[in-house]
Amino acid sequence: MDINQISQTLREDAITVVFVNVLLQQIGLPVPAVPTLLLAGSLAATSGSLGQILAAAVVASVIADWIWYLTGKLFGYRVLAGLCKLSINPSSCVSLTEARFIRWGVSSLVVAKFIPGFSTVAPPIAGAMRMNPLGFLLAAAVGSALWAGLALGAGWLLQDAVQSVIVLLDRHASWLLLLVLVLLVSGIGWKLWQKYRFRQLSAVPHITPDELVAALAGAEPPLVLDLRSATMIAETGPIDGTRVAEHDWLLEAVGDWPKERPIVTLCACPEDASAVQAARQLQQAGYSSAKPLKGGYQAWLATRAQRG
């Protein structure tokens, strides 16, 4: 379908097109919604029709957010761990996002739509944390209205410019397709480069669960920093002898711990991503003996089970 056909479809049934597009995008599919909103805003005949399109976008977005909220409420940290595993870049673990969500509170849902990636992660985090449903729906609706309203309003105010761009793009459709493909390949390439770079940086000495158990029983046991998400800790309970920590407050969590004493960082994310990042940060701060736990929380659980 070319751009003229898309424009014609929007003229005939903009409400349905916008609703479906926004719903799919907010569910998590790689379907851009902002260009559709801009185009729909530029094609709206009256302010009344613009309001109806805005309402359709908000309803679709809130439905998607509610689905993610219920998913998080039902499955807790497991759905967050699943989202973390789907990330191409292991260093972008959900636990980092969750810590900031807790710090920002309800306001994070209002701005979530404007932050790539956070829009999909924030609702299941809210559900996993048992956020008040009415408060969640209100915040999600306000955030959706701001996000969709700005795009539709921009299209409405810049009608002539948007239409000129549409004509230009239609004349050079083949070049547009090439540009889209180049941007897509470049984006995937950048993500893969980040993954490769992370793996290079994660080549730091680890400590195995067996070694940790032995060290904890020694004369000078290490300080173990638990970097798991608050949701996971709430569901599975804290680990005895560890200190809960966040990346943004890592040095505060270490406190006055002697720099020559060993520190072990523990997480529950793919490739020990959070633990590796934390260990490297501590090493740079002078804690040269900081090491991530190999296999993270699951390996720690397995080792404890084997030892009875």
Coordinates of C-alpha atoms in Angstrom, one line a residue:
M1 CA 0.0 0.0 0.0
D2 CA 1.5 3.4 -1.0
I3 CA 1.3 6.7 0.8
N4 CA -1.7 7.9 -1.2
Q5 CA -3.6 4.7 -0.3
I6 CA -2.8 5.1 3.4
S7 CA -4.0 8.7 3.2
Q8 CA -7.2 7.7 1.6
T9 CA -7.8 5.0 4.1
L10 CA -7.3 7.5 6.9
R11 CA -9.8 9.9 5.3
E12 CA -12.3 7.1 5.1
D13 CA -11.9 5.6 8.6
A14 CA -9.2 7.4 10.6
I15 CA -10.7 6.3 13.9
T16 CA -10.3 2.6 13.2
V17 CA -6.9 2.9 11.6
V18 CA -5.5 4.9 14.5
F19 CA -7.1 2.6 17.1
V20 CA -5.6 -0.5 15.5
N21 CA -2.2 1.1 14.9
V22 CA -1.8 2.5 18.4
L23 CA -3.0 -0.8 20.0
L24 CA -0.5 -2.9 18.1
Q25 CA 2.3 -0.5 18.8
Q26 CA 1.6 -0.3 22.5
I27 CA 1.2 -4.0 22.8
G28 CA 4.9 -4.1 21.7
L29 CA 4.9 -4.9 18.0
P30 CA 7.4 -2.9 15.9
V31 CA 4.6 -0.8 14.3
P32 CA 5.3 3.0 14.4
A33 CA 2.3 5.0 15.5
V34 CA 3.5 8.6 15.6
P35 CA 3.6 8.9 11.7
T36 CA 0.1 7.7 11.5
L37 CA -1.0 10.2 14.2
L38 CA 0.7 13.0 12.4
L39 CA -0.9 12.1 9.2
A40 CA -4.3 11.6 10.8
G41 CA -4.0 15.0 12.5
S42 CA -3.2 16.7 9.2
L43 CA -6.2 15.0 7.4
A44 CA -8.7 15.7 10.2
A45 CA -11.5 17.9 8.7
T46 CA -12.7 19.5 11.9
S47 CA -11.6 19.8 15.5
G48 CA -14.5 17.5 16.4
S49 CA -13.1 14.7 14.3
L50 CA -9.7 15.4 15.7
G51 CA -11.1 14.8 19.2
Q52 CA -12.7 11.5 18.1
I53 CA -9.3 10.3 16.7
L54 CA -7.6 11.4 20.0
A55 CA -10.2 9.4 22.0
A56 CA -9.6 6.3 19.8
A57 CA -5.8 6.6 20.3
V58 CA -6.2 7.0 24.1
V59 CA -8.6 4.1 24.4
A60 CA -6.3 1.8 22.4
S61 CA -3.2 2.8 24.4
V62 CA -5.0 2.3 27.7
I63 CA -6.3 -1.1 26.6
A64 CA -2.7 -2.2 25.7
D65 CA -1.4 -0.8 29.0
W66 CA -4.1 -2.6 31.0
I67 CA -3.2 -5.9 29.3
W68 CA 0.4 -5.4 30.3
Y69 CA -0.7 -4.4 33.8
L70 CA -2.7 -7.6 34.3
T71 CA 0.2 -9.6 32.9
G72 CA 2.5 -8.1 35.4
K73 CA 0.0 -8.6 38.2
L74 CA -0.5 -12.3 37.3
F75 CA 3.1 -13.3 36.6
G76 CA 5.1 -10.8 38.6
Y77 CA 8.8 -10.7 38.1
R78 CA 8.6 -13.6 35.6
V79 CA 7.2 -11.4 32.9
L80 CA 9.8 -8.7 33.7
A81 CA 12.5 -11.3 33.3
G82 CA 11.0 -12.4 30.0
L83 CA 11.1 -8.8 28.7
C84 CA 14.7 -8.6 29.8
K85 CA 15.6 -11.8 27.9
L86 CA 13.9 -10.4 24.8
S87 CA 16.2 -7.3 24.8
I88 CA 18.9 -7.5 22.2
N89 CA 21.2 -5.5 24.5
P90 CA 21.7 -7.5 27.8
S91 CA 22.9 -4.4 29.6
S92 CA 19.4 -2.9 29.4
C93 CA 18.0 -5.1 32.1
V94 CA 14.5 -4.4 33.4
S95 CA 15.7 -4.2 37.0
L96 CA 17.3 -0.8 36.1
T97 CA 14.0 0.4 34.7
E98 CA 12.1 -0.9 37.7
A99 CA 14.3 0.9 40.2
R100 CA 13.6 4.2 38.4
F101 CA 9.9 3.4 38.1
I102 CA 9.8 3.0 41.9
R103 CA 11.7 6.3 42.4
W104 CA 9.5 8.3 40.0
G105 CA 6.2 6.7 41.1
V106 CA 2.9 7.5 39.2
S107 CA 4.5 10.3 37.2
S108 CA 6.6 7.7 35.4
L109 CA 3.5 6.4 33.7
V110 CA 2.7 9.9 32.4
V111 CA 6.0 10.3 30.7
A112 CA 6.5 6.6 29.7
K113 CA 5.1 7.1 26.2
F114 CA 7.9 9.5 25.4
I115 CA 10.7 7.1 26.5
P116 CA 11.5 4.3 24.0
G117 CA 11.3 0.9 25.6
F118 CA 9.9 2.3 28.9
S119 CA 6.4 2.5 27.4
T120 CA 6.2 -1.3 27.3
V121 CA 8.0 -2.1 30.5
A122 CA 6.2 0.4 32.8
P123 CA 2.7 -1.2 32.8
P124 CA 3.8 -4.7 33.8
I125 CA 6.0 -3.2 36.5
A126 CA 3.0 -1.3 37.9
G127 CA 1.0 -4.6 37.8
A128 CA 3.7 -6.6 39.5
M129 CA 4.0 -4.0 42.2
R130 CA 0.2 -4.1 42.7
M131 CA -0.3 -0.4 41.9
N132 CA -3.8 0.9 42.6
P133 CA -5.8 0.0 39.4
L134 CA -7.7 3.3 39.3
G135 CA -4.5 5.3 39.8
F136 CA -2.8 3.3 37.1
L137 CA -5.7 3.8 34.6
L138 CA -5.8 7.5 35.3
A139 CA -2.0 8.0 34.9
A140 CA -2.0 5.8 31.7
A141 CA -4.9 7.8 30.2
V142 CA -3.2 11.1 31.0
G143 CA 0.1 9.9 29.5
S144 CA -1.6 8.5 26.4
A145 CA -3.6 11.8 25.9
L146 CA -0.4 13.9 26.1
W147 CA 1.5 11.6 23.7
A148 CA -1.2 11.1 21.1
G149 CA -2.5 14.7 21.5
L150 CA 0.9 16.2 20.8
A151 CA 1.3 14.1 17.6
L152 CA -2.2 14.8 16.4
G153 CA -1.9 18.5 17.3
A154 CA 1.4 18.8 15.4
G155 CA -0.2 17.2 12.3
W156 CA -3.2 19.5 12.6
L157 CA -1.1 22.7 13.0
L158 CA 1.3 21.7 10.2
Q159 CA -1.3 20.4 7.7
D160 CA 0.3 22.0 4.7
A161 CA 3.8 20.9 5.6
V162 CA 2.7 17.3 6.3
Q163 CA 0.8 17.2 3.0
S164 CA 3.8 18.5 1.1
V165 CA 6.0 15.8 2.7
I166 CA 3.4 13.2 1.8
V167 CA 3.5 14.3 -1.9
L168 CA 7.3 14.3 -1.8
L169 CA 7.5 10.9 -0.3
D170 CA 5.0 9.5 -2.7
R171 CA 7.1 10.8 -5.7
H172 CA 10.2 9.1 -4.2
A173 CA 8.7 6.0 -2.7
S174 CA 11.5 3.7 -3.8
W175 CA 14.1 6.0 -2.2
L176 CA 11.9 6.1 0.9
L177 CA 11.8 2.3 1.1
L178 CA 15.6 2.2 0.8
L179 CA 16.0 4.8 3.5
V180 CA 13.7 2.8 5.8
L181 CA 15.7 -0.4 5.2
V182 CA 19.0 1.4 5.8
L183 CA 17.7 2.8 9.1
L184 CA 16.3 -0.6 10.1
V185 CA 19.6 -2.4 9.4
S186 CA 21.6 0.4 11.1
G187 CA 19.4 0.2 14.2
I188 CA 19.7 -3.6 14.4
G189 CA 23.5 -3.3 13.7
W190 CA 23.8 -0.7 16.5
K191 CA 22.0 -3.0 19.0
L192 CA 24.2 -6.0 18.0
W193 CA 27.3 -3.8 18.4
Q194 CA 26.1 -2.9 21.9
K195 CA 25.6 -6.6 22.6
Y196 CA 29.1 -7.4 21.3
R197 CA 30.6 -4.5 23.2
F198 CA 28.8 -5.6 26.4
R199 CA 30.2 -9.1 26.1
Q200 CA 33.7 -7.7 25.6
L201 CA 33.3 -5.6 28.7
S202 CA 31.7 -8.4 30.7
A203 CA 34.9 -10.5 30.4
V204 CA 35.7 -9.9 34.0
P205 CA 36.6 -12.5 36.6
H206 CA 33.5 -14.1 38.1
I207 CA 33.0 -16.0 41.3
T208 CA 31.1 -19.3 41.2
P209 CA 28.3 -20.1 43.7
D210 CA 30.5 -22.8 45.3
E211 CA 33.3 -20.3 45.8
L212 CA 30.9 -17.8 47.3
V213 CA 29.6 -20.3 49.8
A214 CA 33.1 -21.1 50.8
A215 CA 34.0 -17.4 51.1
L216 CA 31.0 -16.7 53.2
A217 CA 32.1 -19.4 55.6
G218 CA 35.6 -17.9 55.8
A219 CA 37.1 -15.5 58.3
E220 CA 36.5 -12.4 56.2
P221 CA 33.3 -13.0 54.2
P222 CA 32.6 -10.8 51.2
L223 CA 29.9 -8.2 51.0
V224 CA 27.2 -9.5 48.7
L225 CA 25.1 -6.9 46.9
D226 CA 21.7 -8.1 45.8
L227 CA 20.8 -6.2 42.6
R228 CA 17.6 -8.0 41.8
S229 CA 14.5 -6.0 41.2
A230 CA 12.2 -4.9 44.0
T231 CA 9.4 -7.0 42.6
M232 CA 11.5 -10.2 42.6
I233 CA 12.8 -9.6 46.1
A234 CA 9.2 -9.0 47.3
E235 CA 8.0 -12.3 45.7
T236 CA 11.0 -14.6 46.5
G237 CA 12.2 -12.9 49.7
P238 CA 15.6 -11.4 50.5
I239 CA 18.7 -13.5 50.6
D240 CA 20.2 -13.9 54.1
G241 CA 23.5 -12.0 54.5
T242 CA 23.1 -9.8 51.5
R243 CA 22.6 -6.1 51.1
V244 CA 20.0 -4.9 48.6
A245 CA 21.4 -2.3 46.2
E246 CA 20.5 -0.2 43.1
H247 CA 22.8 0.8 40.3
D248 CA 22.0 4.5 40.8
W249 CA 23.0 4.3 44.4
L250 CA 25.7 1.6 44.3
L251 CA 28.4 3.5 46.2
E252 CA 25.9 4.4 48.9
A253 CA 25.0 0.8 49.3
V254 CA 28.7 -0.1 49.7
G255 CA 29.0 2.5 52.5
D256 CA 32.2 2.3 54.4
W257 CA 33.1 -1.2 53.3
P258 CA 36.9 -1.4 53.1
K259 CA 38.1 -1.2 49.5
E260 CA 40.5 -4.1 49.9
R261 CA 37.8 -6.5 51.1
P262 CA 35.9 -8.6 48.5
I263 CA 32.5 -7.7 47.1
V264 CA 30.2 -10.0 45.2
T265 CA 27.4 -8.6 43.0
L266 CA 24.3 -10.7 42.3
C267 CA 21.5 -10.3 39.8
A268 CA 18.8 -12.3 38.0
C269 CA 19.2 -11.2 34.4
P270 CA 20.6 -12.6 31.2
E271 CA 24.4 -13.0 31.1
D272 CA 24.7 -11.6 34.6
A273 CA 24.3 -8.1 33.0
S274 CA 23.5 -6.0 36.0
A275 CA 26.0 -7.8 38.2
V276 CA 28.8 -7.3 35.6
Q277 CA 27.9 -3.6 35.3
A278 CA 27.9 -3.1 39.0
A279 CA 31.2 -5.0 39.5
R280 CA 32.9 -2.9 36.9
Q281 CA 31.6 0.3 38.4
L282 CA 32.9 -0.7 41.8
Q283 CA 36.2 -1.6 40.4
Q284 CA 36.5 1.8 38.8
A285 CA 35.7 3.3 42.2
G286 CA 38.6 1.5 43.8
Y287 CA 37.0 -1.8 45.0
S288 CA 39.4 -3.9 43.0
S289 CA 38.1 -7.2 44.4
A290 CA 34.5 -6.8 43.2
K291 CA 33.3 -9.8 41.2
P292 CA 29.9 -10.7 39.7
L293 CA 28.3 -14.1 40.7
K294 CA 28.4 -16.5 37.8
G295 CA 24.9 -17.6 36.9
G296 CA 23.2 -15.1 39.2
Y297 CA 20.3 -15.8 41.5
Q298 CA 19.3 -19.1 39.8
A299 CA 22.7 -20.6 40.1
W300 CA 22.8 -19.5 43.8
L301 CA 19.4 -21.2 44.4
A302 CA 20.6 -24.4 42.7
T303 CA 23.8 -24.5 44.8
R304 CA 21.8 -24.0 48.0
A305 CA 19.4 -26.8 47.0
Q306 CA 22.3 -29.2 46.3
R307 CA 23.8 -28.5 49.7
G308 CA 20.5 -29.0 51.4

